[in-house]
C-alpha positions as a Python dict, from the first residue, in 0.01 Angstrom:
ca = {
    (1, 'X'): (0, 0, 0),
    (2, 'X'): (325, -187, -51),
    (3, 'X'): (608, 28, 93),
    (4, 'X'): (893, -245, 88),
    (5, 'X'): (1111, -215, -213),
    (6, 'X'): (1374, -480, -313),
    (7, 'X'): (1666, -370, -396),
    (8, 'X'): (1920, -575, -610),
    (9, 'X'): (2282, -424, -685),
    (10, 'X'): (2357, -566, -1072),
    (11, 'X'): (2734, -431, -1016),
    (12, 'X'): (2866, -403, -1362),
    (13, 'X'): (2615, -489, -1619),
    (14, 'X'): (2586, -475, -2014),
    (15, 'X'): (2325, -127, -2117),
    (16, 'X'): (2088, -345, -2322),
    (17, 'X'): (2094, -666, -2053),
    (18, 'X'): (2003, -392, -1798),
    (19, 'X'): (1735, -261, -1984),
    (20, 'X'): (1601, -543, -2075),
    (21, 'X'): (1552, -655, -1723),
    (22, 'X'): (1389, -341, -1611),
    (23, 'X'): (1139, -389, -1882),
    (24, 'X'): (1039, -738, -1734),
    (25, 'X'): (1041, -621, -1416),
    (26, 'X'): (811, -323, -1497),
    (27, 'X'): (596, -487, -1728),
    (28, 'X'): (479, -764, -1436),
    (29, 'X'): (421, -462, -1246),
    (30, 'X'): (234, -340, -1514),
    (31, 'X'): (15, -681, -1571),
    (32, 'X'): (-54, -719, -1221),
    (33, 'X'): (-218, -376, -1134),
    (34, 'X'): (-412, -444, -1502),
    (35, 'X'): (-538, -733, -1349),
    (36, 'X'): (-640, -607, -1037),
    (37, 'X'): (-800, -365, -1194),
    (38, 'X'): (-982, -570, -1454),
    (39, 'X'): (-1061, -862, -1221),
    (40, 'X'): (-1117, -695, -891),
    (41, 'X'): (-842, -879, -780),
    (42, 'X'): (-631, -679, -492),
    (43, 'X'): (-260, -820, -549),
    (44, 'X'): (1, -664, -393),
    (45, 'X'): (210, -509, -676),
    (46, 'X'): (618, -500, -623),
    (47, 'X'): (879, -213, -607),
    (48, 'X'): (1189, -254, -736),
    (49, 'X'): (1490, -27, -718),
    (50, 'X'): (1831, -165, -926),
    (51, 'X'): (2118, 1, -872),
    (52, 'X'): (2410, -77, -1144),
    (53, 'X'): (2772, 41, -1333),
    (54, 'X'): (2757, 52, -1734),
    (55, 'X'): (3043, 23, -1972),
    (56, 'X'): (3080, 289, -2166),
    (57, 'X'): (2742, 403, -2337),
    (58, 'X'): (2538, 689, -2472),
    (59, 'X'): (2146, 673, -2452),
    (60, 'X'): (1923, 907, -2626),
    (61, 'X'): (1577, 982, -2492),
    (62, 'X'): (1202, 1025, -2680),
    (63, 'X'): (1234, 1409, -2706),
    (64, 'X'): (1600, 1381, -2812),
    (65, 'X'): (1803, 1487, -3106),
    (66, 'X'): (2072, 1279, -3258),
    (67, 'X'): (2249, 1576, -3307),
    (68, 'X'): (2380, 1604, -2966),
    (69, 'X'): (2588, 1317, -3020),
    (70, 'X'): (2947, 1426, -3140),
    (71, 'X'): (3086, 1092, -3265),
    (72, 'X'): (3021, 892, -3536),
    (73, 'X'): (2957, 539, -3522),
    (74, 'X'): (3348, 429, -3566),
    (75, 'X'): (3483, 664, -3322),
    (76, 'X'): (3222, 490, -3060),
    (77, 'X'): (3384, 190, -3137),
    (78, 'X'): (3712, 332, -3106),
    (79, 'X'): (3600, 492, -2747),
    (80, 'X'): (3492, 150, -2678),
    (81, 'X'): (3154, 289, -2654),
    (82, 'X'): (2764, 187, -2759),
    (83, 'X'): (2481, 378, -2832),
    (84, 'X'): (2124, 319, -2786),
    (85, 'X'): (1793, 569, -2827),
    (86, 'X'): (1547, 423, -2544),
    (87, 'X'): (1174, 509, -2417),
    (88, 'X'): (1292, 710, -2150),
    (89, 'X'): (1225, 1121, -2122),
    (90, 'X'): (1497, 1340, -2169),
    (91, 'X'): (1762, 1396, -2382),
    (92, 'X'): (2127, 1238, -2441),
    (93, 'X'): (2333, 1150, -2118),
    (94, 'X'): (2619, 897, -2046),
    (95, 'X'): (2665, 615, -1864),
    (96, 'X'): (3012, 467, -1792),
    (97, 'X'): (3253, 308, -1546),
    (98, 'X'): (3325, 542, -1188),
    (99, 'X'): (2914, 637, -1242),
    (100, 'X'): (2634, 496, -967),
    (101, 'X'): (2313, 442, -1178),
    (102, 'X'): (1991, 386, -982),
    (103, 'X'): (1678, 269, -1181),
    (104, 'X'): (1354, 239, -919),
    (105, 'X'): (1085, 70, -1050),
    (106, 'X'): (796, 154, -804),
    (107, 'X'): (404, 139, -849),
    (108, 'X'): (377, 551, -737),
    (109, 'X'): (7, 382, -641),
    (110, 'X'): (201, 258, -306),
    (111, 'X'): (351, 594, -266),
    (112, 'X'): (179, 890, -423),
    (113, 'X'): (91, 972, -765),
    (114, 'X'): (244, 1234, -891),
    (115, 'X'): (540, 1226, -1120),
    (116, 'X'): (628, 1581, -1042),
    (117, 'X'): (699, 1485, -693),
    (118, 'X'): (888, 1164, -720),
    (119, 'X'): (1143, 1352, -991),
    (120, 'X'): (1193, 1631, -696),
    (121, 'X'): (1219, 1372, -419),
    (122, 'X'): (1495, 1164, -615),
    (123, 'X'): (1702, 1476, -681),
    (124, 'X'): (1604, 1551, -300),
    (125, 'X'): (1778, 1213, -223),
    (126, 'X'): (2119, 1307, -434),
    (127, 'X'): (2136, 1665, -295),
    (128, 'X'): (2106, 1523, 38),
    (129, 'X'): (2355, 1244, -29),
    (130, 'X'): (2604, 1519, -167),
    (131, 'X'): (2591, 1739, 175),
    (132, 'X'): (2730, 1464, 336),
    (133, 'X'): (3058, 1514, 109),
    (134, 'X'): (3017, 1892, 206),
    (135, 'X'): (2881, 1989, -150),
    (136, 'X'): (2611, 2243, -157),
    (137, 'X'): (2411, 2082, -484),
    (138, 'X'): (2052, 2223, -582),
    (139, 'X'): (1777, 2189, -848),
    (140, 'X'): (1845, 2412, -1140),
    (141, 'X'): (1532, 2596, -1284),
    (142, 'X'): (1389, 2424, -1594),
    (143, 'X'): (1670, 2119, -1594),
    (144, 'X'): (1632, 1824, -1432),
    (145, 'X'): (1894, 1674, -1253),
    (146, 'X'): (2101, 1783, -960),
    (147, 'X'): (2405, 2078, -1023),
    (148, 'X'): (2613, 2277, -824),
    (149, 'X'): (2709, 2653, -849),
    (150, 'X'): (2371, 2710, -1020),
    (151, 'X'): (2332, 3061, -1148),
    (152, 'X'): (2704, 3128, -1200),
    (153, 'X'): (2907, 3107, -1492),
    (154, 'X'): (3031, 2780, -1322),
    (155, 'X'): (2729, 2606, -1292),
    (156, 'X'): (2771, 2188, -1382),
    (157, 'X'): (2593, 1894, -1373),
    (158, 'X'): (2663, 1600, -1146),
    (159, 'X'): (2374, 1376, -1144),
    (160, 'X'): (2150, 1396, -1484),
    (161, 'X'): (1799, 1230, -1471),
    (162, 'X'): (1529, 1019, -1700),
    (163, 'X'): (1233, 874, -1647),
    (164, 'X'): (934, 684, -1777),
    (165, 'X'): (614, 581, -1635),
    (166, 'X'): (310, 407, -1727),
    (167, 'X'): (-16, 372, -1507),
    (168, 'X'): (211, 521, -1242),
    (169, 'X'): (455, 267, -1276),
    (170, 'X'): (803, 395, -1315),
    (171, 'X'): (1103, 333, -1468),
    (172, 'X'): (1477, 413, -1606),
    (173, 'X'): (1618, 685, -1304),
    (174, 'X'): (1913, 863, -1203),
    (175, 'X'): (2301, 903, -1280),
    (176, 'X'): (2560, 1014, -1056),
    (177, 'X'): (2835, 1113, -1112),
    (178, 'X'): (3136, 931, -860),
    (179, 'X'): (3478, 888, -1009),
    (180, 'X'): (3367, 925, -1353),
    (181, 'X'): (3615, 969, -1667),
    (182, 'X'): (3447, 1311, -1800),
    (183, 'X'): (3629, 1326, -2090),
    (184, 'X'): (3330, 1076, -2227),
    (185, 'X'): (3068, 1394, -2140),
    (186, 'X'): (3275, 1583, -2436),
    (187, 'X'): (3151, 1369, -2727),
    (188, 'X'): (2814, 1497, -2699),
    (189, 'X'): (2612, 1776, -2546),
    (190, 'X'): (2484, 1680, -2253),
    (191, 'X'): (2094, 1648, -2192),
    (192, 'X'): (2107, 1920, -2515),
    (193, 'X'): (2246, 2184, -2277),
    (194, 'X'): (2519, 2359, -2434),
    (195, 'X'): (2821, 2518, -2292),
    (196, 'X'): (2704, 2375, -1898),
    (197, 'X'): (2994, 2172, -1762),
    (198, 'X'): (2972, 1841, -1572),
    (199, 'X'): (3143, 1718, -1325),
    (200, 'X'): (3200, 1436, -1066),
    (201, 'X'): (3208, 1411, -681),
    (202, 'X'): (3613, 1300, -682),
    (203, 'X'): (3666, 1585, -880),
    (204, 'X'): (3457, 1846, -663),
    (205, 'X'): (3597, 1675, -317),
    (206, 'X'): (3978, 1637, -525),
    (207, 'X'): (4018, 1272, -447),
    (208, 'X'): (4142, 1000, -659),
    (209, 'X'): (3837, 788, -558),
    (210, 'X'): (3516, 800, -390),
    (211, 'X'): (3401, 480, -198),
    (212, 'X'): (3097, 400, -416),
    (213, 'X'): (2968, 129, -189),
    (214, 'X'): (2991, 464, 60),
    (215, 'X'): (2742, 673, -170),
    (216, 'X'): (2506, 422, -252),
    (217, 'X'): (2442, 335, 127),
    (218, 'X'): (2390, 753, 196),
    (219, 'X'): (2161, 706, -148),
    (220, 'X'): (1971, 439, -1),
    (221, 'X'): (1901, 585, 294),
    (222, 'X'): (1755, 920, 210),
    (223, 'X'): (1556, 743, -7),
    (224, 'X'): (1407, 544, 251),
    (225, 'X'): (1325, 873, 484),
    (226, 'X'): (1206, 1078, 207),
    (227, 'X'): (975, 771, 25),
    (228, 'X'): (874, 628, 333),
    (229, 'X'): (993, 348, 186),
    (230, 'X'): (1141, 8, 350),
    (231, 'X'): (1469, -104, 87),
    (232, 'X'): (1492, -500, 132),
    (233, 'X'): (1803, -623, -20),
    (234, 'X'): (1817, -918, -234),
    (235, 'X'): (2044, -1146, -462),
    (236, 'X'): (2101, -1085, -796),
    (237, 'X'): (1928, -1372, -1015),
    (238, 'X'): (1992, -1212, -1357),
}
């Protein structure tokens, strides 16, 4: 089993150039383990974990509905904002400037299979990252993602979630929440949850701006405990 996983940090990166080289990366995972398996072969298959800031963008999952976005296509434009529906689960979510995105794209056959798990464990890895800041976040029964002041009237999101995975191969991931502009989160309805706020960790800790080099190291390194997992860091070549 292959524990190491190479991280790359994209910075800020076009939507579609992002997904299109998660796709590449996923589908050699995808080709080797189909050749191991065909052949007999026993090649060591990669993990990959990208971490990356989006302009201004809406993404709408399998399961979703249209619906939930509140803007037509010329007030996107005027928002400075794109729109794409993508293979991932889930429903609508944004990604924009201020936001850490974190796509891993592991072979769950080096860790364990079961997709269950590895959804819990990365919302394990933000709620951990979060009591750090002093911010009691927790799973929310039934939604995926991480909140805080679940079961109150004052319940919000801070990190939605979205996944896809093939042959145990995974892809897409997680969204946090830093020093987002939130007033993107009110032209549509987030994940399809109505009248749930959102809300970002400047805004819960009432700072200006959170160090997001700061967060993604505390990411990293939860994720490493809880995975088992050794992050190798390497330079961007896309």
């Amino acid at each position: 089993m292959n524990k190491k996983v190479i991280l790359q940090d994209l910075e800020q990166r076009d939507y579609k150039e992002t997904w299109d080289y998660q796709e590449q990366l996923f589908q050699k995972t995808l080709d080797l383990k189909i050749k191991n398996r065909r052949e007999e072969a026993n090649l060591e298959t990669p993990n990959h974990f990208l971490f990356v800031e989006h302009p201004h963008v809406f993404t709408l999952g399998k399961s979703g509905d249209l619906s939930n976005l509140l803007v037509d296509e010329k007030q996107l434009e005027e928002k400075d904002a794109k729109f794409y529906k993508i293979n991932r689960g889930g429903d609508i979510t944004y990604h924009g400037p201020g936001q850490i995105v974190g796509y891993p794209i592991l072979d769950l056959d080096n860790f364990f299979t079961d997709i269950h798990k590895y959804l819990r464990l990365l919302e394990e890895m933000v709620i951990l990252t979060l009591a750090e800041y002093g911010l009691k976040a927790e799973r929310s029964d039934g939604e995926t993602g991480v909140w805080l002041d679940v079961g109150t009237p004052f319940a919000r999101k801070i990190c939605a979630m979205g996944v896809r995975a093939s042959r145990w191969v995974t892809m897409h991931g997680f969204a946090l929440n830093v020093n987002s502009d939130l007033g993107y989160f009110d032209l549509m309805i987030p994940c399809g949850i109505k009248d749930k706020a959102v809300t970002s960790l400047n805004l819960e800790l009432g700072k200006a701006e959170v160090d997001i080099e700061e967060v993604k190291q505390k990411l990293l390194r939860h994720f490493e405990v809880l995975f088992e997992a050794e992050v190798v860091k390497e330079k961007t070549s896309v």
